[in-house]
Structures are given as C-alpha cells and as structure tokens.
Amino acid sequence: MFARVFQLLTFSTIAVVLSLLINNCESTTLSDGVATWYGSPTGFGSGGGCGFENDVGNAVYNGMIAAGNNNIYKSGKGCGACYQVKCTEHPSCSGSPITITITDECPGECNNEAFHFD
C-alpha cells in the first residue's frame, strides 16, 4: 500500500513539474530583446548563479543557456525558465529560433534593456 501511494505521489509530482516546464516554454508572447555572448562559439557556458554547474553541457541543455537580466533572472526565480530566441539583425544570424534555459544572472549594463540574454 505504501509503495503504491509513493508511486502515485512521485508520478503526480513529476507530472506537475513537467506541465509547469511545458507551459513555461510554450508561451506565445514575443518581445524584442538584446543578446550577447562571450567565449567560444561552441562553448557550453557556465551553470552560474542557478547552480547548474557542469550540467549545462548535458544533452538536456546542450549548451543552449543564458544569463538573464533582472527582468528574466528575477532574483533567482527565473532559474530554469526557458525562452525561444531568434537572432535577426546581424549578418551571422541564422534567423532560426532556438530554445535556451536561464542558468545565471547578467547584472549591470544588461539592465539597460527590457530583456537581455548574455
């Protein structure tokens, strides 16, 4: 009996977490923003202030991570949130959207724009 209840609670918890992640990634609100990147073009970046450490190189993230400004990082509440971003105004942009996960905070000048991914 206890094992069955534990299985149901575990499944319910996983289902709730997955639904929150899916709903978070499926928002259709579009906004203009700014993005910067420092480091190797194929580098994984870092887990930063959210504590993801080296996990950002794992398949689930595949290095598609970013530090968000205050409006995105939200004092840590934005950790793990995902955003679909598309670069359109630079010659090296593909114009194809990618999904990124917030793993760090971008302080200072990143807050000069409403939305800034670093």
Tab-separated table of C-alpha atoms in Angstrom:
chain	number	residue	atom	x	y	z
A	1	MET	CA	0.000	0.000	0.000
A	2	PHE	CA	2.728	2.476	0.975
A	3	ALA	CA	4.685	1.691	-2.203
A	4	ARG	CA	1.600	2.368	-4.358
A	5	VAL	CA	0.898	5.704	-2.636
A	6	PHE	CA	4.563	6.673	-3.025
A	7	GLN	CA	4.427	5.814	-6.753
A	8	LEU	CA	1.298	7.926	-7.229
A	9	LEU	CA	2.793	10.879	-5.359
A	10	THR	CA	6.014	10.597	-7.352
A	11	PHE	CA	4.104	10.438	-10.646
A	12	SER	CA	1.899	13.388	-9.634
A	13	THR	CA	4.934	15.471	-8.703
A	14	ILE	CA	6.675	14.663	-11.986
A	15	ALA	CA	3.504	15.452	-13.961
A	16	VAL	CA	3.105	18.838	-12.236
A	17	VAL	CA	6.760	19.763	-12.795
A	18	LEU	CA	6.598	18.714	-16.453
A	19	SER	CA	3.400	20.681	-17.010
A	20	LEU	CA	4.996	23.781	-15.495
A	21	LEU	CA	8.053	23.389	-17.721
A	22	ILE	CA	5.966	22.761	-20.826
A	23	ASN	CA	3.658	25.695	-20.124
A	24	ASN	CA	6.641	27.943	-19.448
A	25	CYS	CA	8.224	27.011	-22.786
A	26	GLU	CA	5.050	27.317	-24.820
A	27	SER	CA	4.208	30.945	-24.126
A	28	THR	CA	3.433	32.847	-27.302
A	29	THR	CA	4.372	36.318	-26.091
A	30	LEU	CA	7.023	37.841	-28.342
A	31	SER	CA	9.282	40.711	-27.300
A	32	ASP	CA	12.337	42.414	-28.700
A	33	GLY	CA	15.490	41.927	-26.708
A	34	VAL	CA	19.278	42.017	-26.782
A	35	ALA	CA	21.668	39.080	-26.665
A	36	THR	CA	25.423	38.942	-26.124
A	37	TRP	CA	27.850	36.028	-25.894
A	38	TYR	CA	31.420	35.890	-24.668
A	39	GLY	CA	33.560	32.837	-25.165
A	40	SER	CA	33.931	30.057	-27.678
A	41	PRO	CA	31.140	29.908	-30.292
A	42	THR	CA	30.698	26.230	-29.441
A	43	GLY	CA	31.307	26.579	-25.687
A	44	PHE	CA	28.777	25.420	-23.120
A	45	GLY	CA	28.975	28.499	-20.876
A	46	SER	CA	28.507	28.014	-17.152
A	47	GLY	CA	25.803	26.958	-14.720
A	48	GLY	CA	26.363	30.252	-12.936
A	49	GLY	CA	24.180	31.653	-10.185
A	50	CYS	CA	21.491	28.991	-10.581
A	51	GLY	CA	23.869	26.220	-9.507
A	52	PHE	CA	23.604	24.073	-12.628
A	53	GLU	CA	27.435	23.760	-12.665
A	54	ASN	CA	28.706	21.468	-15.453
A	55	ASP	CA	25.229	20.082	-16.146
A	56	VAL	CA	24.797	22.724	-18.845
A	57	GLY	CA	26.880	20.521	-21.152
A	58	ASN	CA	24.408	17.631	-20.838
A	59	ALA	CA	22.032	16.781	-23.661
A	60	VAL	CA	19.011	18.372	-21.992
A	61	TYR	CA	20.673	21.817	-22.214
A	62	ASN	CA	23.218	21.152	-24.973
A	63	GLY	CA	24.902	24.403	-24.008
A	64	MET	CA	21.830	26.415	-25.007
A	65	ILE	CA	21.879	28.511	-21.850
A	66	ALA	CA	21.924	32.185	-20.975
A	67	ALA	CA	22.251	34.640	-18.145
A	68	GLY	CA	19.226	36.899	-17.944
A	69	ASN	CA	18.935	40.481	-16.781
A	70	ASN	CA	16.765	41.373	-13.769
A	71	ASN	CA	13.503	41.040	-15.752
A	72	ILE	CA	14.456	37.484	-16.738
A	73	TYR	CA	16.535	36.211	-13.785
A	74	LYS	CA	14.011	37.566	-11.230
A	75	SER	CA	16.323	37.241	-8.209
A	76	GLY	CA	16.792	33.543	-8.957
A	77	LYS	CA	13.119	32.742	-9.582
A	78	GLY	CA	13.888	32.704	-13.316
A	79	CYS	CA	16.399	29.856	-12.944
A	80	GLY	CA	15.482	27.012	-15.273
A	81	ALA	CA	12.977	29.071	-17.262
A	82	CYS	CA	13.203	28.529	-20.984
A	83	TYR	CA	12.822	31.029	-23.781
A	84	GLN	CA	12.693	30.721	-27.525
A	85	VAL	CA	15.025	33.283	-29.068
A	86	LYS	CA	15.750	34.207	-32.657
A	87	CYS	CA	18.576	36.400	-33.909
A	88	THR	CA	17.510	38.563	-36.838
A	89	GLU	CA	19.604	41.722	-37.046
A	90	HIS	CA	23.196	40.555	-37.506
A	91	PRO	CA	24.851	39.117	-40.640
A	92	SER	CA	25.893	35.949	-38.795
A	93	CYS	CA	22.343	35.218	-37.571
A	94	SER	CA	20.626	32.124	-38.915
A	95	GLY	CA	17.151	33.523	-38.298
A	96	SER	CA	16.130	30.133	-36.867
A	97	PRO	CA	14.705	30.089	-33.330
A	98	ILE	CA	16.437	28.142	-30.552
A	99	THR	CA	15.295	27.333	-27.023
A	100	ILE	CA	17.555	28.444	-24.187
A	101	THR	CA	17.459	27.915	-20.422
A	102	ILE	CA	18.296	30.588	-17.833
A	103	THR	CA	21.229	29.472	-15.663
A	104	ASP	CA	22.730	32.739	-14.423
A	105	GLU	CA	22.223	36.457	-13.841
A	106	CYS	CA	23.580	39.181	-16.097
A	107	PRO	CA	23.911	42.255	-13.847
A	108	GLY	CA	24.875	45.846	-14.539
A	109	GLU	CA	24.563	47.098	-18.105
A	110	CYS	CA	22.394	44.141	-19.079
A	111	ASN	CA	19.602	46.021	-17.319
A	112	ASN	CA	19.764	48.919	-19.790
A	113	GLU	CA	17.322	46.964	-21.986
A	114	ALA	CA	13.976	45.441	-21.017
A	115	PHE	CA	15.176	41.936	-21.959
A	116	HIS	CA	18.840	40.993	-22.244
A	117	PHE	CA	20.263	37.483	-22.612
A	118	ASP	CA	24.003	37.046	-22.113
